[in-house]
Amino acid sequence: MADGSGALKAVKTTCAYCGVGCGVTGAVGEGRAVAIAGDAVHPANLGRLCSKGSALGATVGLEGRLLEPTINGKAASWAEATALVAKRFKDTIAKHGRDSVAFYVSGQLLTEDYYVANKLMKGFIGSGNIDTNSRLCMASAVAAHKQAFGADLVPGCYEDLDLAGLVVFSGHNAAWTHPVLFRRMEAAKARGQKHVVIDPRRTDTAEGADLHLAIAPQSDVRLWNGLLADLIRRGAIDRDYIAQHVNNFDQVVASLLEMDQSVSAVAADCGVPVEAVQDFYDLFAEHERTVSLFSMGANQSAQGVAKGLSIINAHLATGRIGKPGACPFSITGQPNAMGGRETGGMANTLAGHMDFAPEDRDRVARFWGAPDTARAPGLKAIEMFEAVRDGRIKAIWVMATNPAVSLPDSGAIREALAACPFVVVSDCVETDTTAFADVKLPALGWGEKDGTVTNSERRISRQRALFPAPGRARADWKIMADVATTMGFDGFGWANNAGVFREWARLTAYENTSRLLNLSGLSALTPEAYGELLPIQWPVTADGKGTPRLFVDGRFQTLDGRARMVPTRPRGPAEAVTGAFPMSLNTGRIRDQWHTMTRTGLAPDLCRHAPEPYVEIHPEDAQARGLRDGALARVITGRGEAVAVAKVTDRQRRGDLFMPMHWTDAFAPSGRANALVAPNIDPTSGQPEFKHTPARISAYRETWTGFFLTRSSLASPGGLDLVWRRIPQDACQQHEFAGRGDAVERDALRKILTKGLAGELVTYEDAASGARRQAWIDDGCLVAVLFMTTSGRLPARDWLAELFAQDDLSAEARSTLLFGRPPGAVADKGPMVCACLKVGAKAVDAAIAAGARTPDAVGKVTGAGTNCGSCRPEIARMIKAMAANSKEPAHVG
Ligand code: SF4
């Protein structure tokens, strides 16, 4: 979008990914070209972006987009699709009742979308059956906040991370999951801030910390309770603060006395050295200004609420809340998880932090003019899909999320969707879930959406459109409003998104004498003022001022204004390991991918840090099972089986496995980690225990393997027993495969892959080593390359993949094509370390070997880490590892 002068138009918006909520500036060029930069004045990031945010411009193409409504796979008009969805929902409700329908929504939705979804389901359909995929991320923190503070209130702000003397990361690999915040804390650490990491894995966050407690899985509550007991013993609690502002201290003390709280007993139960536990307790006692961050590692547990409460208890007992640099701080995963929590996207809340207490419910019903407003919570995500599976729910609308991949036991989720009489999916792209849809509705994606999101520090920011809507895609709020109107409901006729936001803001202020979630200062925004809204933290007072920090006056949102400490008792995971499944499988996220890769999978640079599914395992466990680093391994649980590349590393505890959760059918159908996860939940929050499922692992033992490079992406060929992975490259698609069949199966695959390929064919075959190498060249350009072997030896793919960018292959390239590398050259860059500047591990290693001893020094030589800095923790780790090997000191600060 150039203006009349030809200059590119810069649009300020917010990043599509994590809960940091970074401000982004997009300079829009021709078509959908956009130059992305950090917004220098956005308070969340002050101009910084991580690798994912920096690559946003590479993800806005229209590949895989839904561009028109479809009914049973056939194109339909919006009028037809809207009418069908409205009719099927109405008919289902008429025949089977309000609770026979459900919405499953997403933290990718904007607040305006969330508000309309919730108003339609809870207000007018009259069922509580709307839940969000945020249930998978931070429902446990929400429940803990409500019990302790009286409402889902995040006390702190990012400035507290600058001001803290001590930051404790509980189950939070901030270096990978919230990189921009982590860089902020790295800067504070350089000024003397201390970092303690509580995590069974030695993550990049743990690697650079002052202290890492690699606790046994699910022993967090024991550790935090032990801390509180220790603080009491040494007189380091704030008795005045407790007397004035906190209830239940005595009950918590009494519950602590049920166990031996000595440091040695705690250390033994947590599986860590006594000295490490003592060091943590000393650091906590010494630092008034402590921020305790907690994220998925704490929340995704059958005791996630207790973990959050045990952290909050320590802060309430020491009065470290509502003060600069001191608070418990739940960090959210998604760009608008908070917006969903605020508007009632979760099944157990109504809207505006009102629940189902009769007076709350009646207030919301009056505001909406909706007498049928739900009177009870609906089904949470896991229960919702169980109800779909057993037939209680007969119509479901999935919005902007991919439960066929992301939910635990996702095989059962697929069965539920397949059996459901009516499935609607509104999304911007085709996903594993859209395969089950009767009706597909094309929604706007990032760069087209226009509305608001709330980040982890309660800061509301605008997402703005950079491009016009592609095809016939529409805003989610508008899709739902049209269905609601067609169902015959009043109150959905907004002229624009500003109207939706105004109504939402008015609801927060409606009859509000005590609710802190209050946007009264934003409830009369004109469309122009809404368009120009600057980032602001709620509560927003009537005069338009935001609020950085909550509970500054020691008053909470409980009836008596006092916070509540809640007794917490340590429990083991929901399912213990057994002889058949002796290990604990933990699933999580990686640095450069987001959710189910629908966006980040479009950016080749983001696919090369961890190109394919992997499983991390401790060296002794690997040795005991005959697994070597880089080989394929089978991971099996009571729910399913996956195959992934073994990464043998002592960063993993003995007995534990870790698998990233991102891969889908489109990229690696046999590498879907969440298909293995048991759907065990926290009984209060309903959040699944993604961090522990009993599992076993063994070598896959493929008999042949190979790769196929071609210009278009291919799905795994059906009917063959293959491990198939697709890795996007700049100029081609890399398909990796391995099998355990014989020559007949190899030949079958070769025929499928090469069918229809035209051009000059170059072939090398060696029956003795089972090698077959073929390349197709047409008009001087490389069309496809196929390498297969039974010996397991294959060249690196980097050079071959780069040849696809050449218009006219050189004679030298042609002559060495089937060697896989140019004469004398080392073509393998190793795994990508720096996604921004495409620097591989081999270049970083070479720089370190040549004497670079800090990330800055490595950056000077290679460029790695000099753009967004997301890879700096990894570079620091590589320096440390090389120093450890050579026994020389590292300076990795
Ligand atoms: Fe986006 Fe990265 Fe900022 Fe998260 S830290 S909002 S992913 S740029």
Coordinates of C-alpha atoms in Angstrom, one line a residue, residues 31 58 136 141 341 368 410 529 536 561 760 762 852:
G31 CA 0.8 -6.8 -3.3
A58 CA 7.4 -14.1 5.3
L136 CA -4.4 -25.4 27.4
A141 CA -3.2 -19.5 36.6
R341 CA -10.1 -14.3 29.8
W368 CA -27.3 -7.7 26.9
S410 CA -5.7 -35.8 19.6
A529 CA -10.2 7.4 18.4
I536 CA -2.9 1.2 27.5
G561 CA -10.8 -6.6 50.2
E760 CA 16.5 -34.5 -18.5
V762 CA 20.4 -37.9 -14.3
A852 CA 35.2 -15.8 20.1

